[in-house]
Amino acid sequence: MNKKYDLVLVKTSQVQKPSTKAYDKGFNFDDARLMSGAWRNEPNPDMCKEFFRCLAICHTVLPEGDETPDKIRYQAASPDEAALVVAAKNFGFFFYRRTPTMVYVRESHAEKMGKVQDVTYEILNVLEFNSTRKRQSVVCRYKDGRLVLYCKGADSVVYERLGSGNDEIKKITRVHMEQYGEAGLRTLCLAYKDLSPDMYESWNEKFMQAKSCLRDREKKLDEVAELMETDLNLIGCTAIEDKLQDGVPACIETLFKAGLKIWVLTGDKLETAINIAYACKLINNDMKQFIISSETDEIREVENRGDQVEIAQFIKEKVKTELQKYQKEAQTILSGSSGQKLAFLIDGKCLMYALDPSLRSMLLSFCLNCSAVVCCRVSPLQKAQVTRLVRKGANKITLSIGDGANDVGMIQAANIGVGISGMEGMQAVMASDFAIAQFRFLTDLLLVHGRWSYLRLCKVVSYFFYKNLTFTLTQFWYTFQTGYSGQRFYDDWCQSLYNVIFTALPVVIVGLLDKDVSVALSKKYPQLYKEGIQNTFFNWKVVGILALFSLYQSIVVYNFAVASSTSGLTSTGKMLGHWDVSTMAFTCLVITVNLRLLMMCSTVTRWHVISIGGSVLLWFLFIFIYAIVFVNKGTFFTIYVLMSTIYFYLMVILVPICALLCDFIYQGFQRWLFPNDYQIVQEVHRHESDAVGVGLLDIGHQLSPEDEIRYAFAMLPKENSKHTGFAFDSPGYESFFASQQGVVAPQKAWDVVRRASMKPKDKKPQNSQH
């Protein structure tokens, strides 16, 4: 996959027609005023030079391969950082080598048109990026002794550290960044600061002391960095286009229909987050949108005064007022008949105060009434705090999905964590419970395999409860006949092997293979997932009904067995004894509970039949051997005595039928009069084949060997594929900047993102339902 790199300078004028010169694959920025060293003719060439040098120096990228522009490869902590270094290379500032203390840059057109020179910069200090700082800085020394601090980071933190004299450029840059955010671009601000030797030496002593501390090292380094990153000079901003992955909007729309509430926690600007939310179909124009942002004139006016206490009090009071107002308005809308859905958007600075203990409950109750929640410009810590707030405060089952190191806290704070493996690294995958390659696979993970897993687990747990209760109750009824003397009804070996052998395999098969509807129907009717959210298949009602049927069946099995002991006679004319009766009852019990499991299955395959029939046969095989081997036991020769009577065969046939008759009638009336959603879908599509949306596990049963090979190759990733494992990746063709240069662009700002995320209509092989 190739990232698309788009770079913006603060100073703009009439856009010229782009040239046809080819640059790096994915790099499509082309402006005749800037490319090929033309920036030297602009009114501000020195600012342009500082801008490009900041891109080439302020990073932690490692170069690999030959030191030539067309063969070098960059290894970076994030694709965005590598994108900016590639952009600097295409503007004539080629970073090609790094040592622990030096950075080597081949600068074209630095002093004279057509001249190329290798420049060495000594890296004195690196103030690393973290989730709290939201910025990265380096202190470097030029060959002539000049000391410069270069900084790049989020506009919210860089603007707070700008010196006087930047008012005009701040206004221009803010307007540009709002435009780029509305176009779905991810922005960064670049700034620099010239340092005097005395100032640097004084600061460097504090930095080295903080670096050598054994306690609170990170905190002290951040405090020392704050001392240096002040009075900065803004030199521009960058914007990177990062398109949605294939199938993201359709996936989110499907999950909405399934009854899931989706919250977006992102580090992007508010405008970018809104744009992506529209592209993902998370927000639409029919929704009532509530926005709490720190980018207002009132807050900016307070921030310009510089009093941190006043700023904190003002923003907190503003957030509290907005939340109270929005909550009242939301209650009015929800209590009305319009049925309008709500969407809530908040940025990180306001979220910090909204998560205060005094406002936390108000924030949670309001957010739970919204169909979509978007938190932008949030740090990894805030992502984890929001996730933990929903999980513990609302007692909801939460799932977090992310693709980068900044999502690890959120993934670990949720009940279930899903990591997307891609160019962002493997940190999210390593911290997650499940790993997927693309976001759209979340549909299969939740609506197909997740729902099947829930259904199977409910059946397995319910069946274990049912079969053990039935088994225990038959012995309980026997205590009334023995005067509570403690006499056991079944033989010890029968009791021990009941759960281990005679009823073990069928429930394992159900837990592995049972499915109510096919893959295609699971995704066609995402509303079926709501049955799991509502816990339809495992609640007190289900347990109570199972207990009633277990009670009834145990009475039938026990009383039929006891009745046979009074009227049944052996071939020699003798009455059946205690062990004869218990063996007959145990035989009926094993057959009954195994057949009851067959009634619980939505899918009956040959494995179900083999496991149930095999379990019954194992019982007979065991008792035949057991009745001969243990001569001194009371069960000696019992099965042979029983099989010589007509009563045994009648019992084996009639007892399971009588025991399961009520259960059969109940299930029939329930399916007829009060069907579950999946039962309705089964009836609607009972004559259709399971052809559409076939899973990989089912293909092998329906294709010829040649077709299997052809399909396998079709499923392999192609080298020319435009999409990989990004949550939001970019093929690199159209861009916002292309539209600014006279190239035909989509009508809507977010349409570029939406077009790239349209799901292709691939034809898949078909198979029939088992």
mmCIF file of C-alpha atoms in Angstrom, residues 73-316:
data_model
loop_
_atom_site.group_PDB
_atom_site.id
_atom_site.type_symbol
_atom_site.label_atom_id
_atom_site.label_comp_id
_atom_site.label_asym_id
_atom_site.label_seq_id
_atom_site.Cartn_x
_atom_site.Cartn_y
_atom_site.Cartn_z
ATOM 1 C CA ARG A 73 13.521 2.918 2.242
ATOM 2 C CA TYR A 74 12.402 4.520 5.482
ATOM 3 C CA GLN A 75 11.483 2.672 8.677
ATOM 4 C CA ALA A 76 9.276 4.860 10.877
ATOM 5 C CA ALA A 77 7.184 4.511 14.033
ATOM 6 C CA SER A 78 4.131 5.593 12.035
ATOM 7 C CA PRO A 79 3.274 5.919 8.334
ATOM 8 C CA ASP A 80 2.627 9.639 8.808
ATOM 9 C CA GLU A 81 6.195 10.272 9.933
ATOM 10 C CA ALA A 82 7.588 8.376 6.962
ATOM 11 C CA ALA A 83 5.219 10.322 4.687
ATOM 12 C CA LEU A 84 6.650 13.654 5.815
ATOM 13 C CA VAL A 85 10.242 12.499 5.296
ATOM 14 C CA VAL A 86 9.368 11.336 1.768
ATOM 15 C CA ALA A 87 7.730 14.704 1.141
ATOM 16 C CA ALA A 88 10.909 16.505 2.230
ATOM 17 C CA LYS A 89 12.911 14.306 -0.150
ATOM 18 C CA ASN A 90 10.699 15.289 -3.068
ATOM 19 C CA PHE A 91 11.113 18.965 -2.210
ATOM 20 C CA GLY A 92 14.895 18.659 -2.396
ATOM 21 C CA PHE A 93 15.831 17.879 1.211
ATOM 22 C CA PHE A 94 16.857 14.224 1.002
ATOM 23 C CA PHE A 95 17.495 12.567 4.381
ATOM 24 C CA TYR A 96 19.761 9.609 3.619
ATOM 25 C CA ARG A 97 21.820 8.688 6.706
ATOM 26 C CA ARG A 98 21.578 8.730 10.482
ATOM 27 C CA THR A 99 24.044 8.082 13.282
ATOM 28 C CA PRO A 100 23.401 8.319 17.036
ATOM 29 C CA THR A 101 24.360 12.021 16.969
ATOM 30 C CA MET A 102 24.234 13.111 13.320
ATOM 31 C CA VAL A 103 21.664 13.498 10.550
ATOM 32 C CA TYR A 104 22.785 13.731 6.935
ATOM 33 C CA VAL A 105 20.615 15.633 4.454
ATOM 34 C CA ARG A 106 21.329 16.143 0.750
ATOM 35 C CA GLU A 107 19.883 19.564 0.013
ATOM 36 C CA SER A 108 19.096 20.574 -3.523
ATOM 37 C CA HIS A 109 18.654 24.230 -4.472
ATOM 38 C CA ALA A 110 19.603 25.238 -0.944
ATOM 39 C CA GLU A 111 21.853 28.121 -1.911
ATOM 40 C CA LYS A 112 21.860 28.220 -5.701
ATOM 41 C CA MET A 113 19.627 26.786 -8.382
ATOM 42 C CA GLY A 114 20.935 23.433 -9.581
ATOM 43 C CA LYS A 115 23.443 23.045 -6.764
ATOM 44 C CA VAL A 116 23.356 19.950 -4.531
ATOM 45 C CA GLN A 117 25.251 19.685 -1.270
ATOM 46 C CA ASP A 118 25.422 17.238 1.621
ATOM 47 C CA VAL A 119 24.716 18.967 4.915
ATOM 48 C CA THR A 120 25.368 17.465 8.334
ATOM 49 C CA TYR A 121 23.286 18.383 11.363
ATOM 50 C CA GLU A 122 24.352 17.401 14.855
ATOM 51 C CA ILE A 123 21.382 16.174 16.900
ATOM 52 C CA LEU A 124 21.989 17.352 20.458
ATOM 53 C CA ASN A 125 18.681 16.400 22.066
ATOM 54 C CA VAL A 126 15.522 14.561 21.056
ATOM 55 C CA LEU A 127 12.342 15.446 22.917
ATOM 56 C CA GLU A 128 10.283 12.411 22.026
ATOM 57 C CA PHE A 129 6.611 12.242 21.204
ATOM 58 C CA ASN A 130 4.181 10.776 23.731
ATOM 59 C CA SER A 131 0.445 10.838 24.281
ATOM 60 C CA THR A 132 0.660 13.661 26.814
ATOM 61 C CA ARG A 133 2.956 15.979 24.867
ATOM 62 C CA LYS A 134 1.357 15.387 21.440
ATOM 63 C CA ARG A 135 4.483 16.823 19.826
ATOM 64 C CA GLN A 136 8.080 15.989 18.989
ATOM 65 C CA SER A 137 11.139 18.258 19.037
ATOM 66 C CA VAL A 138 14.839 18.054 18.255
ATOM 67 C CA VAL A 139 17.673 20.416 19.109
ATOM 68 C CA CYS A 140 20.291 20.483 16.351
ATOM 69 C CA ARG A 141 23.524 22.348 15.637
ATOM 70 C CA TYR A 142 24.443 23.538 12.173
ATOM 71 C CA LYS A 143 28.007 23.440 10.861
ATOM 72 C CA ASP A 144 28.320 27.181 11.460
ATOM 73 C CA GLY A 145 27.363 26.716 15.124
ATOM 74 C CA ARG A 146 23.751 27.833 14.842
ATOM 75 C CA LEU A 147 21.473 26.154 17.417
ATOM 76 C CA VAL A 148 17.875 25.504 16.401
ATOM 77 C CA LEU A 149 14.909 23.751 18.029
ATOM 78 C CA TYR A 150 12.526 22.190 15.487
ATOM 79 C CA CYS A 151 9.090 21.097 16.669
ATOM 80 C CA LYS A 152 6.113 19.431 15.032
ATOM 81 C CA GLY A 153 2.863 18.417 16.695
ATOM 82 C CA ALA A 154 -0.874 18.913 17.038
ATOM 83 C CA ASP A 155 -2.082 22.452 16.496
ATOM 84 C CA SER A 156 -3.720 22.482 19.935
ATOM 85 C CA VAL A 157 -0.337 22.150 21.697
ATOM 86 C CA VAL A 158 1.880 24.049 19.243
ATOM 87 C CA TYR A 159 -0.342 27.118 19.249
ATOM 88 C CA GLU A 160 -0.123 27.327 23.030
ATOM 89 C CA ARG A 161 3.681 27.604 22.787
ATOM 90 C CA LEU A 162 4.001 30.223 20.065
ATOM 91 C CA GLY A 163 5.679 33.519 20.827
ATOM 92 C CA SER A 164 4.519 37.015 19.998
ATOM 93 C CA GLY A 165 4.513 38.164 16.392
ATOM 94 C CA ASN A 166 2.728 35.060 15.084
ATOM 95 C CA ASP A 167 -0.800 36.440 15.129
ATOM 96 C CA GLU A 168 -1.195 36.863 11.376
ATOM 97 C CA ILE A 169 0.307 33.533 10.431
ATOM 98 C CA LYS A 170 -1.741 31.802 13.146
ATOM 99 C CA LYS A 171 -4.979 33.103 11.621
ATOM 100 C CA ILE A 172 -4.005 32.033 8.108
ATOM 101 C CA THR A 173 -2.848 28.600 9.244
ATOM 102 C CA ARG A 174 -5.960 28.043 11.342
ATOM 103 C CA VAL A 175 -8.180 28.731 8.320
ATOM 104 C CA HIS A 176 -6.122 26.353 6.193
ATOM 105 C CA MET A 177 -6.217 23.581 8.791
ATOM 106 C CA GLU A 178 -9.982 23.884 9.096
ATOM 107 C CA GLN A 179 -10.243 23.444 5.330
ATOM 108 C CA TYR A 180 -7.969 20.415 5.406
ATOM 109 C CA GLY A 181 -9.853 18.941 8.334
ATOM 110 C CA GLU A 182 -13.142 19.325 6.467
ATOM 111 C CA ALA A 183 -11.528 17.441 3.581
ATOM 112 C CA GLY A 184 -10.628 14.547 5.899
ATOM 113 C CA LEU A 185 -6.899 15.307 6.086
ATOM 114 C CA ARG A 186 -4.711 14.760 9.164
ATOM 115 C CA THR A 187 -2.813 17.894 10.084
ATOM 116 C CA LEU A 188 0.336 18.830 12.000
ATOM 117 C CA CYS A 189 1.860 22.199 12.830
ATOM 118 C CA LEU A 190 5.582 22.936 12.362
ATOM 119 C CA ALA A 191 7.550 25.501 14.368
ATOM 120 C CA TYR A 192 11.140 26.379 15.190
ATOM 121 C CA LYS A 193 13.179 28.492 17.580
ATOM 122 C CA ASP A 194 16.739 29.844 17.447
ATOM 123 C CA LEU A 195 18.713 29.211 20.628
ATOM 124 C CA SER A 196 21.615 31.079 22.156
ATOM 125 C CA PRO A 197 24.582 28.989 23.423
ATOM 126 C CA ASP A 198 24.137 30.214 27.009
ATOM 127 C CA MET A 199 20.428 29.436 27.022
ATOM 128 C CA TYR A 200 21.065 25.988 25.608
ATOM 129 C CA GLU A 201 23.858 25.076 28.027
ATOM 130 C CA SER A 202 21.750 26.101 31.001
ATOM 131 C CA TRP A 203 18.791 24.082 29.769
ATOM 132 C CA ASN A 204 20.892 21.077 28.739
ATOM 133 C CA GLU A 205 22.183 20.637 32.301
ATOM 134 C CA LYS A 206 18.601 20.293 33.537
ATOM 135 C CA PHE A 207 17.802 17.941 30.668
ATOM 136 C CA MET A 208 20.730 15.627 31.463
ATOM 137 C CA GLN A 209 19.784 15.598 35.145
ATOM 138 C CA ALA A 210 16.217 14.626 34.291
ATOM 139 C CA LYS A 211 17.463 12.003 31.853
ATOM 140 C CA SER A 212 19.595 10.352 34.532
ATOM 141 C CA CYS A 213 16.837 10.253 37.162
ATOM 142 C CA LEU A 214 15.705 6.848 38.333
ATOM 143 C CA ARG A 215 12.300 7.986 39.619
ATOM 144 C CA ASP A 216 9.628 9.754 37.569
ATOM 145 C CA ARG A 217 12.060 10.040 34.678
ATOM 146 C CA GLU A 218 9.383 10.537 31.999
ATOM 147 C CA LYS A 219 7.576 13.161 34.025
ATOM 148 C CA LYS A 220 10.753 15.153 34.681
ATOM 149 C CA LEU A 221 11.783 14.969 31.030
ATOM 150 C CA ASP A 222 8.395 16.393 30.033
ATOM 151 C CA GLU A 223 8.781 19.202 32.569
ATOM 152 C CA VAL A 224 12.229 20.094 31.261
ATOM 153 C CA ALA A 225 10.982 19.977 27.659
ATOM 154 C CA GLU A 226 8.288 22.509 28.575
ATOM 155 C CA LEU A 227 11.022 24.979 29.492
ATOM 156 C CA MET A 228 12.536 24.835 26.020
ATOM 157 C CA GLU A 229 9.394 24.559 23.875
ATOM 158 C CA THR A 230 8.254 28.141 24.383
ATOM 159 C CA ASP A 231 8.227 31.282 22.212
ATOM 160 C CA LEU A 232 8.203 29.184 19.039
ATOM 161 C CA ASN A 233 7.871 30.591 15.528
ATOM 162 C CA LEU A 234 5.162 28.992 13.390
ATOM 163 C CA ILE A 235 6.393 28.059 9.901
ATOM 164 C CA GLY A 236 3.517 26.078 8.460
ATOM 165 C CA CYS A 237 1.362 22.993 8.627
ATOM 166 C CA THR A 238 1.191 19.648 6.891
ATOM 167 C CA ALA A 239 -1.793 17.570 5.855
ATOM 168 C CA ILE A 240 -1.829 13.874 5.011
ATOM 169 C CA GLU A 241 -4.678 12.207 3.206
ATOM 170 C CA ASP A 242 -5.535 8.855 4.761
ATOM 171 C CA LYS A 243 -8.468 7.191 3.076
ATOM 172 C CA LEU A 244 -10.888 4.701 4.503
ATOM 173 C CA GLN A 245 -10.269 1.032 4.063
ATOM 174 C CA ASP A 246 -12.415 -1.094 1.817
ATOM 175 C CA GLY A 247 -15.875 -1.782 3.228
ATOM 176 C CA VAL A 248 -15.677 0.388 6.366
ATOM 177 C CA PRO A 249 -18.946 2.334 5.787
ATOM 178 C CA ALA A 250 -20.896 -0.825 4.969
ATOM 179 C CA CYS A 251 -19.447 -2.564 8.031
ATOM 180 C CA ILE A 252 -20.389 0.263 10.406
ATOM 181 C CA GLU A 253 -23.850 0.560 8.892
ATOM 182 C CA THR A 254 -24.355 -3.185 9.364
ATOM 183 C CA LEU A 255 -23.201 -3.025 12.978
ATOM 184 C CA PHE A 256 -25.667 -0.195 13.584
ATOM 185 C CA LYS A 257 -28.488 -2.391 12.339
ATOM 186 C CA ALA A 258 -27.271 -5.120 14.670
ATOM 187 C CA GLY A 259 -28.009 -2.878 17.654
ATOM 188 C CA LEU A 260 -24.437 -1.884 18.497
ATOM 189 C CA LYS A 261 -23.545 1.625 19.562
ATOM 190 C CA ILE A 262 -20.325 2.827 17.961
ATOM 191 C CA TRP A 263 -18.096 5.461 19.512
ATOM 192 C CA VAL A 264 -15.128 6.896 17.608
ATOM 193 C CA LEU A 265 -12.106 7.893 19.700
ATOM 194 C CA THR A 266 -9.507 9.553 17.483
ATOM 195 C CA GLY A 267 -6.574 11.904 17.681
ATOM 196 C CA ASP A 268 -7.597 13.823 14.549
ATOM 197 C CA LYS A 269 -9.015 17.329 14.462
ATOM 198 C CA LEU A 270 -12.729 17.883 14.965
ATOM 199 C CA GLU A 271 -13.301 18.678 11.286
ATOM 200 C CA THR A 272 -11.402 15.565 10.201
ATOM 201 C CA ALA A 273 -13.287 13.415 12.698
ATOM 202 C CA ILE A 274 -16.639 14.743 11.463
ATOM 203 C CA ASN A 275 -15.626 14.098 7.873
ATOM 204 C CA ILE A 276 -14.596 10.513 8.616
ATOM 205 C CA ALA A 277 -17.797 9.974 10.617
ATOM 206 C CA TYR A 278 -19.822 11.051 7.589
ATOM 207 C CA ALA A 279 -17.757 8.834 5.303
ATOM 208 C CA CYS A 280 -18.292 5.885 7.660
ATOM 209 C CA LYS A 281 -22.040 6.579 7.741
ATOM 210 C CA LEU A 282 -21.707 6.996 11.475
ATOM 211 C CA ILE A 283 -23.307 10.438 11.224
ATOM 212 C CA ASN A 284 -25.801 11.700 8.677
ATOM 213 C CA ASN A 285 -27.650 14.946 8.100
ATOM 214 C CA ASP A 286 -30.847 13.580 9.649
ATOM 215 C CA MET A 287 -29.204 13.367 13.069
ATOM 216 C CA LYS A 288 -29.298 16.122 15.644
ATOM 217 C CA GLN A 289 -25.651 16.959 16.293
ATOM 218 C CA PHE A 290 -24.361 18.257 19.626
ATOM 219 C CA ILE A 291 -20.813 19.638 19.537
ATOM 220 C CA ILE A 292 -18.627 20.721 22.451
ATOM 221 C CA SER A 293 -15.377 22.216 21.158
ATOM 222 C CA SER A 294 -12.574 24.249 22.649
ATOM 223 C CA GLU A 295 -12.055 25.987 19.285
ATOM 224 C CA THR A 296 -14.422 28.876 20.033
ATOM 225 C CA ASP A 297 -13.782 32.608 20.123
ATOM 226 C CA GLU A 298 -14.641 32.810 23.823
ATOM 227 C CA ILE A 299 -12.142 30.128 24.827
ATOM 228 C CA ARG A 300 -9.458 31.552 22.519
ATOM 229 C CA GLU A 301 -9.900 34.947 24.110
ATOM 230 C CA VAL A 302 -9.380 33.462 27.572
ATOM 231 C CA GLU A 303 -6.394 31.424 26.370
ATOM 232 C CA ASN A 304 -4.731 34.534 24.962
ATOM 233 C CA ARG A 305 -4.589 35.994 28.477
ATOM 234 C CA GLY A 306 -2.304 33.136 29.505
ATOM 235 C CA ASP A 307 -3.747 32.505 32.978
ATOM 236 C CA GLN A 308 -3.918 28.689 33.243
ATOM 237 C CA VAL A 309 -6.198 28.705 36.288
ATOM 238 C CA GLU A 310 -8.675 31.009 34.571
ATOM 239 C CA ILE A 311 -8.551 28.875 31.414
ATOM 240 C CA ALA A 312 -9.291 25.673 33.344
ATOM 241 C CA GLN A 313 -12.165 27.196 35.296
ATOM 242 C CA PHE A 314 -13.685 28.789 32.216
ATOM 243 C CA ILE A 315 -13.549 25.635 30.063
ATOM 244 C CA LYS A 316 -14.920 23.448 32.862
#
